[in-house]
Amino acid sequence: MSGETSAPGASPRAPRPATQKSSGTVTKKGDRGAKEKPAAVLPPVGEEEPKNPEEYQCTGVLEIDFAELCTLSGYTDFPKVVPRPRPHPTFFPSASMSEKPTQEDQRLSGSCSLNSVESKYVFFRPTIQVELDQEDKAVKEIYIRGWKVEERILGIFSKCLPSLSQLQAINLWKVGLTDKTLTTFIALLPLCSSTLRKVSLEGNPLPEQSYHKLMALDSTIAHLSLRNNNIDDHGAQLLGQALSTLHSCNRTLVSLNLGFNHIGDEGAGYLADGLRLNRSLLWLSLAHNRIQDKGALKLAEVLRPFELTHTEVVERRRLLLEKGPLERMRSPSSSRHGESKSDREKSQAIGASSVALVDKADKVQTMKTPKGLGKKKEKSGEVVKKDEKSGSAQSPVQGSPKKEDSTKAGKGKVTIPEQKPTKGKGPKTGSREKRSILLESEHLGQSLDYSRPSKHLVTEAMEMVNPLLEPVEHRDGKVFMPGNKVLLHLNLLRNRITEVGLEGFLSTVQYQAQFSKAKSASKGPVGLLWLSLAKNCFSPQCPTYIMIQELMLPRDPISKAKSREEEAMASST
């Protein structure tokens, strides 16, 4: 009976308990699912989270975009975006104001001390300080100080920074950068607005000292500050090579701050080598380093006429030889007329110069090519003439350009016949043409460097403004370049320079002062306008130092402005 009772009882009850159990299990699983829903849902949400920041459309308001992207990325505690605090105005105590601090002190003494302590520590919490435009409140500068910027934060920056259309500067002070995070930071810079021109990475020493990557050929940074990064001679070597080498040159960097580092004589020599062929850097600070007389003399040598090395002379001759065939290839291909070919054959038979060919080709180019391209090719042709005639820059004095070219160009016979017609034209017209060519090339190079319209124009400007093709001087079988006259500001405060190094800078300043007087009527770089050598290993009463100061005083634009203001005040009174 027990089996019979159990069987029929089980048969009808079998589905019921099953259904009850199944329903019970469903309800229990549902209850557990409801209870465990946050824990069970988090992993798939975590997998979907990286997709959500990419789908987020930035609004251009950094405070909203950064907070939203951090939340979507799973950050619970992230830095807040706050306006950069302004410096407090100077406080002038008075009898009426002296009573207020006492009243406030009495109130604070009665208030809770915990709130006051917390309010003090708010200052040290990680924040992203921003400098806003006064009119439209757009972010102009970003300041991050004292907290570690990791790869994940840089990924969020790569999404929200490109929407800031007026961003001009990024300042990172002691943010724990590594060589890897620096590479990530450099990769996000091209994504930002074209207005971004200033980058400051101070207090971020790197083991590999890969700061030179910020000065790559495709970099758009104009102002770079690398203070207090423990940069030594090896880092200075990398930076010097980034400034310029024999085949490459940085054309965007305007100011470089290397103060408070560990650069010595060897590093200063590497930076001086970088200044040999660099024609864009205007401002250089090497204050608070370890530079002595040897490094100071190398820096001073680059700022006045210096001798070209053998490799530089070979490269200069190669560039000069390349200019001739390239111009000959341009002229017949651009004209493609029987007249031009017959003229070219006659000129080869008679021995006429290729300068006339270039002029004819340029005339044909103006008829066939658009205006903009015609002008561009005309200027390039003129610059080529200048480059090939650069050896005879001093020829009007001696009156024998052909012999001079044979000695200067060496085996470069291409330039010899091009100098023959200058005798017929006369030295006056030749000098006028050279002056106009120099002015046009300078103006063209400046417009291309600052406007940067297209890659083709920039590459042609790089070829035309190559410092190796500048007019040179030959003395005792050696080739001398006029030196770097583009650098306007040099700071060597608090190094280890003695009177020996001062002598080198004195000769440099004397040469540049004479050069600027001779070139006062024309436009172009004139050399240093500000030189700081104070707090070094010499007496302030040193005669050499006093002479340098006297020579630099009339060149300093700030002192000129002050003297003009004083004269205006005196005349008004």
Coordinates of C-alpha atoms in Angstrom, one line a residue:
M1 CA 0.0 0.0 0.0
S2 CA 2.8 2.2 0.7
G3 CA 4.1 1.7 -2.8
E4 CA 0.7 2.1 -4.3
T5 CA -0.1 5.1 -2.2
S6 CA 3.2 6.6 -3.0
A7 CA 2.9 5.9 -6.7
P8 CA -0.4 7.5 -7.3
G9 CA 0.5 10.2 -4.9
A10 CA 3.7 10.7 -6.7
S11 CA 2.2 10.6 -10.1
P12 CA -0.2 13.5 -9.6
R13 CA 2.1 15.2 -7.2
A14 CA 5.1 14.7 -9.4
P15 CA 4.3 17.5 -11.8
R16 CA 3.1 19.7 -9.0
P17 CA 6.2 19.6 -6.9
A18 CA 8.2 19.8 -10.1
T19 CA 6.2 22.8 -11.1
Q20 CA 6.4 24.2 -7.6
K21 CA 10.1 23.4 -7.4
S22 CA 10.7 24.9 -10.8
S23 CA 8.5 27.9 -10.0
G24 CA 10.2 28.0 -6.6
T25 CA 13.6 27.8 -8.1
V26 CA 12.5 30.5 -10.6
T27 CA 11.3 32.7 -7.9
K28 CA 14.4 32.0 -5.8
K29 CA 16.6 32.6 -8.8
G30 CA 14.7 35.7 -9.6
D31 CA 15.1 36.8 -6.0
R32 CA 18.8 36.0 -6.1
G33 CA 19.0 37.7 -9.5
A34 CA 17.3 40.7 -8.1
K35 CA 19.6 40.8 -5.2
E36 CA 22.7 39.9 -7.1
K37 CA 21.8 42.1 -10.1
P38 CA 24.4 44.8 -9.5
A39 CA 27.2 42.2 -9.1
A40 CA 26.0 40.2 -12.1
V41 CA 25.4 43.2 -14.4
L42 CA 28.8 44.9 -13.6
P43 CA 31.0 42.6 -15.7
P44 CA 29.1 43.1 -18.9
V45 CA 28.7 46.8 -18.2
G46 CA 32.5 46.9 -17.6
E47 CA 32.9 45.3 -21.0
E48 CA 30.6 47.8 -22.6
E49 CA 32.1 50.8 -20.8
P50 CA 35.0 51.3 -23.1
K51 CA 32.6 51.7 -26.0
N52 CA 30.4 54.3 -24.2
P53 CA 33.2 57.0 -24.0
E54 CA 33.7 56.6 -27.8
E55 CA 30.0 57.1 -28.4
Y56 CA 29.9 60.2 -26.2
Q57 CA 29.8 63.4 -28.1
C58 CA 31.9 66.1 -26.4
T59 CA 30.2 69.4 -25.9
G60 CA 33.3 71.6 -25.8
V61 CA 32.9 72.3 -22.1
L62 CA 35.8 70.6 -20.4
E63 CA 34.2 70.4 -16.9
I64 CA 31.2 68.5 -18.3
D65 CA 33.0 66.4 -20.9
F66 CA 35.8 65.2 -18.5
A67 CA 33.4 64.3 -15.7
E68 CA 31.1 62.4 -18.1
L69 CA 33.9 60.5 -19.8
C70 CA 35.4 59.6 -16.4
T71 CA 32.1 58.3 -15.2
L72 CA 31.6 56.2 -18.4
S73 CA 35.1 54.8 -18.0
G74 CA 34.3 53.6 -14.4
Y75 CA 36.1 56.3 -12.4
T76 CA 34.4 57.0 -9.1
D77 CA 36.8 59.5 -7.7
F78 CA 38.4 61.7 -10.4
P79 CA 39.9 65.2 -10.4
K80 CA 37.6 68.1 -10.8
V81 CA 38.0 70.9 -13.4
V82 CA 38.3 74.2 -11.6
P83 CA 39.3 77.7 -12.7
R84 CA 42.9 78.6 -12.0
P85 CA 43.1 80.7 -8.9
R86 CA 44.2 84.2 -9.4
P87 CA 47.0 85.7 -7.3
H88 CA 45.7 87.7 -4.3
P89 CA 46.1 91.5 -4.5
T90 CA 48.6 93.1 -2.3
F91 CA 47.2 93.6 1.2
F92 CA 47.6 97.1 2.7
P93 CA 46.8 97.1 6.5
S94 CA 45.0 100.0 7.9
A95 CA 43.4 101.0 11.2
S96 CA 39.9 100.2 10.0
M97 CA 40.9 96.8 8.6
S98 CA 42.9 95.8 11.6
E99 CA 39.8 95.1 13.6
K100 CA 38.3 92.5 11.0
P101 CA 41.0 89.8 11.5
T102 CA 40.4 89.8 15.3
Q103 CA 36.6 89.4 14.8
E104 CA 37.1 86.6 12.3
D105 CA 39.6 84.9 14.6
Q106 CA 37.0 85.0 17.3
R107 CA 34.4 83.4 15.0
L108 CA 36.8 80.7 13.8
S109 CA 37.8 79.9 17.3
G110 CA 34.2 79.1 18.1
S111 CA 33.6 77.1 14.9
C112 CA 34.4 73.5 14.4
S113 CA 38.1 72.9 13.8
L114 CA 37.4 69.8 11.7
N115 CA 35.9 71.9 8.9
S116 CA 38.8 74.3 8.9
V117 CA 41.3 71.5 8.6
E118 CA 39.3 69.9 5.7
S119 CA 39.1 73.2 3.9
K120 CA 42.8 73.6 4.1
Y121 CA 43.4 70.1 2.6
V122 CA 41.1 70.8 -0.3
F123 CA 43.9 72.8 -1.8
F124 CA 46.0 69.6 -2.1
R125 CA 43.3 67.5 -3.8
P126 CA 44.0 66.7 -7.5
T127 CA 42.4 69.2 -9.8
I128 CA 42.6 70.3 -13.4
Q129 CA 43.1 74.0 -13.4
V130 CA 42.0 75.9 -16.5
E131 CA 42.5 79.4 -17.7
L132 CA 39.3 80.7 -19.3
D133 CA 38.9 83.4 -21.9
Q134 CA 37.3 86.5 -20.4
E135 CA 34.7 86.9 -23.2
D136 CA 33.4 83.5 -24.2
K137 CA 34.7 81.5 -21.2
A138 CA 36.5 79.0 -23.5
V139 CA 39.5 77.1 -22.1
K140 CA 42.8 78.6 -23.2
E141 CA 45.3 76.9 -20.9
I142 CA 45.3 73.7 -18.8
Y143 CA 47.4 73.3 -15.6
I144 CA 47.9 69.9 -13.9
R145 CA 50.1 70.0 -10.8
G146 CA 51.2 67.4 -8.3
W147 CA 49.2 64.2 -9.2
K148 CA 50.1 61.3 -11.4
V149 CA 48.7 61.4 -14.9
E150 CA 48.3 57.8 -16.0
E151 CA 47.6 56.2 -19.4
R152 CA 43.9 56.0 -18.7
I153 CA 43.6 59.7 -18.0
L154 CA 45.5 60.5 -21.1
G155 CA 43.0 58.4 -23.0
I156 CA 40.2 60.5 -21.6
F157 CA 42.1 63.7 -22.6
S158 CA 42.5 62.4 -26.1
K159 CA 38.7 62.4 -26.4
C160 CA 37.8 65.7 -24.6
L161 CA 40.7 68.0 -25.6
P162 CA 40.2 68.0 -29.3
S163 CA 36.8 69.8 -28.8
L164 CA 38.6 72.7 -27.1
S165 CA 38.8 75.1 -30.1
Q166 CA 40.8 77.8 -28.3
L167 CA 43.3 75.7 -26.3
Q168 CA 46.7 77.3 -26.4
A169 CA 48.8 75.7 -23.7
I170 CA 49.2 72.5 -21.6
N171 CA 51.2 72.7 -18.4
L172 CA 52.1 69.5 -16.6
W173 CA 54.1 70.0 -13.4
K174 CA 55.3 66.9 -11.4
V175 CA 52.7 64.5 -12.8
G176 CA 54.9 61.4 -12.8
L177 CA 55.3 61.1 -16.6
T178 CA 57.2 58.1 -17.9
D179 CA 58.7 57.5 -21.3
K180 CA 55.6 55.5 -22.3
T181 CA 53.1 58.1 -21.1
L182 CA 55.1 60.8 -22.8
T183 CA 54.7 58.9 -26.1
T184 CA 51.0 58.7 -25.5
F185 CA 50.8 62.4 -24.6
I186 CA 52.7 63.3 -27.8
A187 CA 50.3 61.2 -29.9
L188 CA 47.3 63.2 -28.6
L189 CA 48.8 66.6 -29.4
P190 CA 48.0 66.5 -33.2
L191 CA 44.4 65.8 -32.2
C192 CA 44.1 69.1 -30.4
S193 CA 43.3 72.4 -31.9
S194 CA 45.8 74.1 -34.2
T195 CA 45.9 77.0 -31.7
L196 CA 47.9 74.7 -29.3
R197 CA 51.4 76.1 -29.4
K198 CA 52.8 75.9 -25.9
V199 CA 53.7 72.7 -23.9
S200 CA 55.3 72.8 -20.4
L201 CA 56.6 69.5 -18.9
E202 CA 58.5 70.6 -15.7
G203 CA 59.5 68.4 -12.8
N204 CA 59.1 65.2 -14.9
P205 CA 62.4 63.4 -15.1
L206 CA 62.5 60.5 -17.5
P207 CA 65.0 57.6 -17.5
E208 CA 65.4 57.7 -21.3
Q209 CA 65.2 61.5 -21.6
S210 CA 63.0 61.3 -24.6
Y211 CA 62.0 64.9 -24.6
H212 CA 63.3 65.4 -28.1
K213 CA 60.3 63.6 -29.4
L214 CA 58.3 66.8 -28.7
M215 CA 60.5 68.5 -31.3
A216 CA 60.0 66.1 -34.2
L217 CA 59.8 67.5 -37.7
D218 CA 56.0 67.2 -37.8
S219 CA 55.6 68.9 -34.4
T220 CA 53.6 72.2 -34.2
I221 CA 54.9 73.2 -30.7
A222 CA 56.3 76.7 -30.7
H223 CA 57.1 77.1 -27.0
L224 CA 58.5 74.2 -25.0
S225 CA 59.6 74.3 -21.3
L226 CA 61.6 71.4 -19.9
R227 CA 62.8 72.9 -16.6
N228 CA 63.8 70.8 -13.6
N229 CA 63.8 67.4 -15.5
N230 CA 67.4 66.3 -14.6
I231 CA 68.4 66.6 -18.3
D232 CA 72.1 65.8 -18.6
D233 CA 74.6 65.9 -21.5
H234 CA 72.9 62.9 -23.2
G235 CA 69.5 64.5 -23.1
A236 CA 71.1 67.7 -24.4
Q237 CA 72.6 65.7 -27.3
L238 CA 69.2 64.4 -28.3
L239 CA 67.7 67.9 -28.0
G240 CA 70.5 69.4 -30.1
Q241 CA 70.0 66.8 -32.8
A242 CA 66.3 67.7 -32.8
L243 CA 67.1 71.4 -33.3
S244 CA 69.0 70.6 -36.5
T245 CA 71.3 68.2 -38.2
L246 CA 72.9 68.1 -41.6
H247 CA 69.8 66.9 -43.3
S248 CA 66.9 67.9 -41.0
C249 CA 65.9 71.0 -39.0
N250 CA 63.1 72.0 -36.7
R251 CA 61.1 74.9 -38.1
T252 CA 58.4 75.5 -35.6
L253 CA 60.0 75.8 -32.2
V254 CA 60.5 79.4 -31.2
S255 CA 61.4 79.2 -27.5
L256 CA 63.1 76.4 -25.4
N257 CA 63.5 76.6 -21.7
L258 CA 66.1 74.1 -20.3
G259 CA 66.7 75.8 -16.9
F260 CA 67.4 74.0 -13.7
N261 CA 68.9 70.9 -15.3
H262 CA 72.3 69.1 -15.2
I263 CA 73.7 70.2 -18.6
G264 CA 77.5 70.6 -18.7
D265 CA 80.1 71.7 -21.3
E266 CA 79.5 68.6 -23.4
G267 CA 75.7 69.2 -23.5
A268 CA 76.2 72.9 -24.3
G269 CA 78.4 71.8 -27.2
Y270 CA 75.6 69.6 -28.6
L271 CA 73.1 72.4 -28.3
A272 CA 75.5 74.7 -30.0
D273 CA 75.8 72.2 -32.9
G274 CA 72.0 72.3 -33.1
L275 CA 72.1 76.0 -33.4
R276 CA 74.5 75.9 -36.4
L277 CA 71.8 75.2 -39.0
N278 CA 68.6 76.1 -37.0
R279 CA 66.9 79.3 -38.1
S280 CA 63.7 79.3 -36.1
L281 CA 64.7 79.3 -32.4
L282 CA 64.5 82.8 -31.0
W283 CA 64.6 82.2 -27.2
L284 CA 66.9 79.8 -25.3
S285 CA 67.3 79.5 -21.5
L286 CA 70.1 77.5 -20.0
A287 CA 70.0 79.1 -16.6
H288 CA 70.9 77.1 -13.4
N289 CA 73.0 74.5 -15.2
R290 CA 76.6 73.3 -15.0
I291 CA 78.1 75.0 -18.1
Q292 CA 81.7 76.2 -17.8
D293 CA 84.0 78.1 -20.1
K294 CA 84.3 75.3 -22.7
G295 CA 80.6 75.1 -23.3
A296 CA 80.2 78.9 -23.2
L297 CA 82.8 79.3 -25.9
K298 CA 81.0 76.8 -28.1
L299 CA 77.7 78.7 -27.7
A300 CA 79.4 82.0 -28.4
E301 CA 81.2 80.7 -31.5
V302 CA 78.0 79.7 -33.2
L303 CA 76.6 83.3 -32.9
R304 CA 79.4 84.8 -35.1
P305 CA 81.1 83.6 -38.3
F306 CA 82.2 80.0 -37.8
E307 CA 84.1 77.6 -40.0
L308 CA 82.2 74.9 -41.8
T309 CA 83.2 71.3 -41.2
H310 CA 84.3 69.0 -44.0
T311 CA 80.9 67.2 -44.1
E312 CA 79.1 70.5 -44.2
V313 CA 81.2 71.8 -47.1
V314 CA 80.6 68.6 -49.0
E315 CA 76.8 68.9 -48.3
R316 CA 76.9 72.5 -49.4
R317 CA 78.6 71.6 -52.7
R318 CA 76.1 68.8 -53.3
L319 CA 73.2 71.2 -52.8
L320 CA 74.7 73.8 -55.1
L321 CA 75.3 71.1 -57.8
E322 CA 71.7 69.9 -57.4
K323 CA 70.3 73.3 -57.9
G324 CA 71.7 73.7 -61.5
P325 CA 70.3 70.4 -63.0
L326 CA 67.0 70.8 -61.3
E327 CA 66.6 74.2 -62.7
R328 CA 67.5 73.0 -66.2
M329 CA 65.0 70.2 -65.9
R330 CA 62.3 72.7 -64.8
S331 CA 62.8 75.2 -67.6
P332 CA 62.3 73.0 -70.8
S333 CA 59.6 70.9 -69.2
S334 CA 57.7 74.0 -68.2
S335 CA 58.0 75.8 -71.5
R336 CA 57.9 72.9 -74.0
H337 CA 58.3 75.2 -77.0
G338 CA 60.6 74.9 -80.0
E339 CA 61.9 78.4 -79.3
S340 CA 63.0 77.5 -75.8
K341 CA 64.8 74.3 -77.1
S342 CA 66.5 76.2 -79.9
D343 CA 67.5 78.9 -77.5
R344 CA 68.8 76.3 -75.1
E345 CA 70.9 74.6 -77.9
K346 CA 72.3 78.0 -79.0
S347 CA 73.2 78.9 -75.4
Q348 CA 75.0 75.6 -75.0
A349 CA 76.9 76.1 -78.3
I350 CA 77.7 79.7 -77.5
G351 CA 78.3 79.1 -73.8
A352 CA 75.6 81.4 -72.5
S353 CA 74.6 81.3 -68.9
S354 CA 71.8 79.2 -67.5
V355 CA 70.6 82.4 -65.7
A356 CA 69.2 83.6 -69.0
L357 CA 67.5 80.3 -69.5
V358 CA 65.9 80.5 -66.1
D359 CA 64.6 84.0 -66.9
K360 CA 63.1 82.8 -70.2
A361 CA 61.6 79.8 -68.6
D362 CA 60.1 82.0 -65.9
K363 CA 58.6 84.3 -68.6
V364 CA 57.0 81.2 -70.2
Q365 CA 55.8 80.0 -66.8
T366 CA 54.0 83.3 -66.2
M367 CA 52.1 82.8 -69.5
K368 CA 51.1 79.2 -69.0
T369 CA 50.9 78.5 -65.3
P370 CA 48.5 80.1 -62.8
K371 CA 49.5 83.3 -61.0
G372 CA 50.2 81.7 -57.7
L373 CA 52.3 78.9 -59.1
G374 CA 54.1 81.3 -61.5
K375 CA 55.1 83.6 -58.7
K376 CA 56.2 80.7 -56.6
K377 CA 58.4 79.3 -59.4
E378 CA 59.8 82.7 -60.2
K379 CA 60.9 83.1 -56.6
S380 CA 62.3 79.6 -56.5
G381 CA 64.3 80.3 -59.7
E382 CA 65.6 83.6 -58.2
V383 CA 66.6 81.8 -55.1
V384 CA 68.4 79.2 -57.1
K385 CA 70.3 82.0 -58.8
K386 CA 71.2 83.4 -55.5
D387 CA 72.4 80.1 -54.2
E388 CA 74.5 79.4 -57.2
K389 CA 75.9 82.9 -57.2
S390 CA 76.4 82.8 -53.4
G391 CA 80.1 82.1 -53.9
S392 CA 80.5 85.5 -55.6
A393 CA 78.8 87.5 -52.9
Q394 CA 82.1 89.3 -52.2
S395 CA 83.1 89.3 -55.9
P396 CA 82.5 93.0 -56.6
V397 CA 85.4 93.9 -54.4
Q398 CA 87.9 91.7 -56.3
G399 CA 86.3 91.9 -59.8
S400 CA 87.1 88.3 -60.7
P401 CA 84.0 86.1 -60.1
K402 CA 85.0 83.3 -62.3
K403 CA 88.3 82.5 -60.6
E404 CA 86.7 82.9 -57.2
D405 CA 84.0 80.5 -58.2
S406 CA 86.5 77.9 -59.4
T407 CA 88.2 78.1 -56.0
K408 CA 85.0 78.2 -54.0
A409 CA 83.0 75.6 -55.8
G410 CA 85.9 73.2 -56.2
K411 CA 84.8 70.6 -58.7
G412 CA 81.4 72.1 -59.1
K413 CA 81.9 73.3 -62.7
V414 CA 78.2 73.9 -63.1
T415 CA 78.3 77.2 -61.4
I416 CA 81.3 78.6 -63.4
P417 CA 79.5 79.5 -66.7
E418 CA 76.6 80.9 -64.7
Q419 CA 78.8 83.6 -63.3
K420 CA 80.1 84.9 -66.7
P421 CA 77.3 87.2 -67.7
T422 CA 77.7 89.1 -64.4
K423 CA 80.7 90.8 -65.9
G424 CA 78.6 92.2 -68.7
K425 CA 75.7 93.2 -66.5
G426 CA 78.0 94.9 -64.1
P427 CA 78.5 94.5 -60.3
K428 CA 75.9 97.1 -59.4
T429 CA 73.0 95.3 -61.0
G430 CA 74.2 92.0 -59.7
S431 CA 74.3 93.3 -56.1
R432 CA 70.8 94.8 -56.5
E433 CA 69.5 91.5 -57.7
K434 CA 71.1 89.6 -54.8
R435 CA 69.6 92.0 -52.3
S436 CA 66.2 91.7 -53.8
I437 CA 66.5 87.9 -53.9
L438 CA 67.6 87.8 -50.2
L439 CA 64.7 90.0 -49.2
E440 CA 62.2 87.9 -51.2
S441 CA 63.6 84.6 -49.9
E442 CA 63.4 85.9 -46.3
H443 CA 59.8 87.1 -46.7
L444 CA 58.8 83.9 -48.5
G445 CA 60.4 81.8 -45.8
Q446 CA 58.7 83.7 -43.0
S447 CA 55.3 83.5 -44.7
L448 CA 55.7 79.8 -45.2
D449 CA 57.0 79.0 -41.7
Y450 CA 54.2 80.9 -39.9
S451 CA 51.2 80.3 -42.2
R452 CA 52.2 76.7 -43.2
P453 CA 49.8 76.5 -46.2
S454 CA 50.7 73.2 -47.7
K455 CA 53.4 70.5 -47.5
H456 CA 54.7 71.2 -51.0
L457 CA 55.3 74.9 -50.3
V458 CA 56.9 74.1 -47.0
T459 CA 59.3 71.6 -48.5
E460 CA 60.3 74.1 -51.2
A461 CA 60.8 76.7 -48.5
M462 CA 63.0 74.4 -46.5
E463 CA 65.2 73.9 -49.6
M464 CA 65.4 77.6 -50.3
V465 CA 66.1 78.7 -46.8
N466 CA 68.7 76.0 -46.2
P467 CA 71.4 77.8 -44.1
L468 CA 74.2 75.9 -46.0
L469 CA 73.2 77.9 -49.1
E470 CA 73.7 81.2 -47.4
P471 CA 76.5 83.5 -48.7
V472 CA 79.8 82.4 -47.2
E473 CA 83.2 83.8 -46.8
H474 CA 86.5 82.2 -47.8
R475 CA 89.6 82.8 -45.7
D476 CA 92.8 80.8 -46.0
G477 CA 91.2 78.0 -47.9
K478 CA 88.4 77.7 -45.3
V479 CA 84.7 78.3 -45.6
F480 CA 83.0 80.5 -43.0
M481 CA 79.3 81.0 -42.5
P482 CA 78.0 84.3 -41.1
G483 CA 76.7 82.5 -37.9
N484 CA 73.3 82.3 -36.3
K485 CA 71.7 85.7 -36.1
V486 CA 68.2 84.5 -35.5
L487 CA 68.6 83.7 -31.8
L488 CA 67.5 86.9 -29.9
H489 CA 67.4 85.8 -26.3
L490 CA 70.1 83.7 -24.5
N491 CA 70.0 83.1 -20.7
L492 CA 73.1 81.7 -19.0
L493 CA 72.3 82.8 -15.5
R494 CA 73.9 80.9 -12.6
N495 CA 76.3 78.7 -14.4
R496 CA 80.1 78.3 -13.9
I497 CA 81.4 80.6 -16.6
T498 CA 84.6 82.6 -15.8
E499 CA 86.2 85.5 -17.6
V500 CA 87.6 83.1 -20.2
G501 CA 84.0 82.4 -21.4
L502 CA 83.2 86.1 -21.2
E503 CA 85.9 86.9 -23.8
G504 CA 84.1 84.7 -26.3
F505 CA 80.8 86.4 -25.8
L506 CA 82.4 89.8 -25.9
S507 CA 83.8 89.1 -29.4
T508 CA 80.4 87.8 -30.4
V509 CA 78.5 90.9 -29.2
Q510 CA 81.0 93.2 -30.9
Y511 CA 80.6 91.4 -34.2
Q512 CA 76.8 91.4 -34.0
A513 CA 76.7 95.1 -33.0
Q514 CA 78.8 96.0 -36.1
F515 CA 76.6 93.7 -38.3
S516 CA 73.4 95.3 -37.1
K517 CA 74.7 98.8 -37.8
A518 CA 75.6 97.8 -41.3
K519 CA 72.2 96.1 -41.8
S520 CA 70.1 98.7 -40.1
A521 CA 68.6 99.9 -43.4
S522 CA 67.6 96.4 -44.6
K523 CA 65.4 93.8 -42.9
G524 CA 66.5 90.6 -41.5
P525 CA 67.9 89.0 -38.3
V526 CA 70.4 91.1 -36.4
G527 CA 71.5 88.8 -33.5
L528 CA 71.1 88.8 -29.8
L529 CA 68.9 91.5 -28.2
W530 CA 69.2 90.1 -24.6
L531 CA 72.0 88.2 -23.0
S532 CA 72.1 87.2 -19.3
L533 CA 75.5 86.1 -17.8
A534 CA 74.9 87.2 -14.2
K535 CA 75.6 85.1 -11.1
N536 CA 78.5 83.2 -12.7
C537 CA 82.1 82.7 -11.6
F538 CA 83.3 86.2 -12.2
S539 CA 83.0 89.6 -10.5
P540 CA 80.2 91.9 -11.5
Q541 CA 82.9 94.6 -11.8
C542 CA 84.8 92.6 -14.4
P543 CA 85.8 94.9 -17.3
T544 CA 84.8 92.4 -19.9
Y545 CA 81.3 91.9 -18.3
I546 CA 80.9 95.7 -18.1
M547 CA 81.7 96.0 -21.8
I548 CA 79.2 93.3 -22.7
Q549 CA 76.5 95.1 -20.8
E550 CA 77.3 98.4 -22.4
L551 CA 77.1 96.9 -25.9
M552 CA 73.9 95.0 -25.1
L553 CA 72.1 97.9 -23.4
P554 CA 71.2 99.8 -26.6
R555 CA 70.1 96.6 -28.2
D556 CA 67.7 95.6 -25.4
P557 CA 64.1 96.5 -26.5
I558 CA 62.9 96.8 -22.9
S559 CA 65.6 99.4 -22.1
K560 CA 64.7 101.2 -25.4
A561 CA 61.0 101.3 -24.4
K562 CA 61.9 102.6 -20.9
S563 CA 64.2 105.3 -22.3
R564 CA 61.4 106.4 -24.7
E565 CA 58.9 106.6 -21.9
E566 CA 61.3 108.6 -19.8
E567 CA 61.9 111.0 -22.7
A568 CA 58.2 111.3 -23.3
M569 CA 57.6 112.1 -19.6
A570 CA 60.4 114.6 -19.6
S571 CA 59.0 116.3 -22.7
S572 CA 55.5 116.4 -21.3
T573 CA 56.6 118.0 -18.0

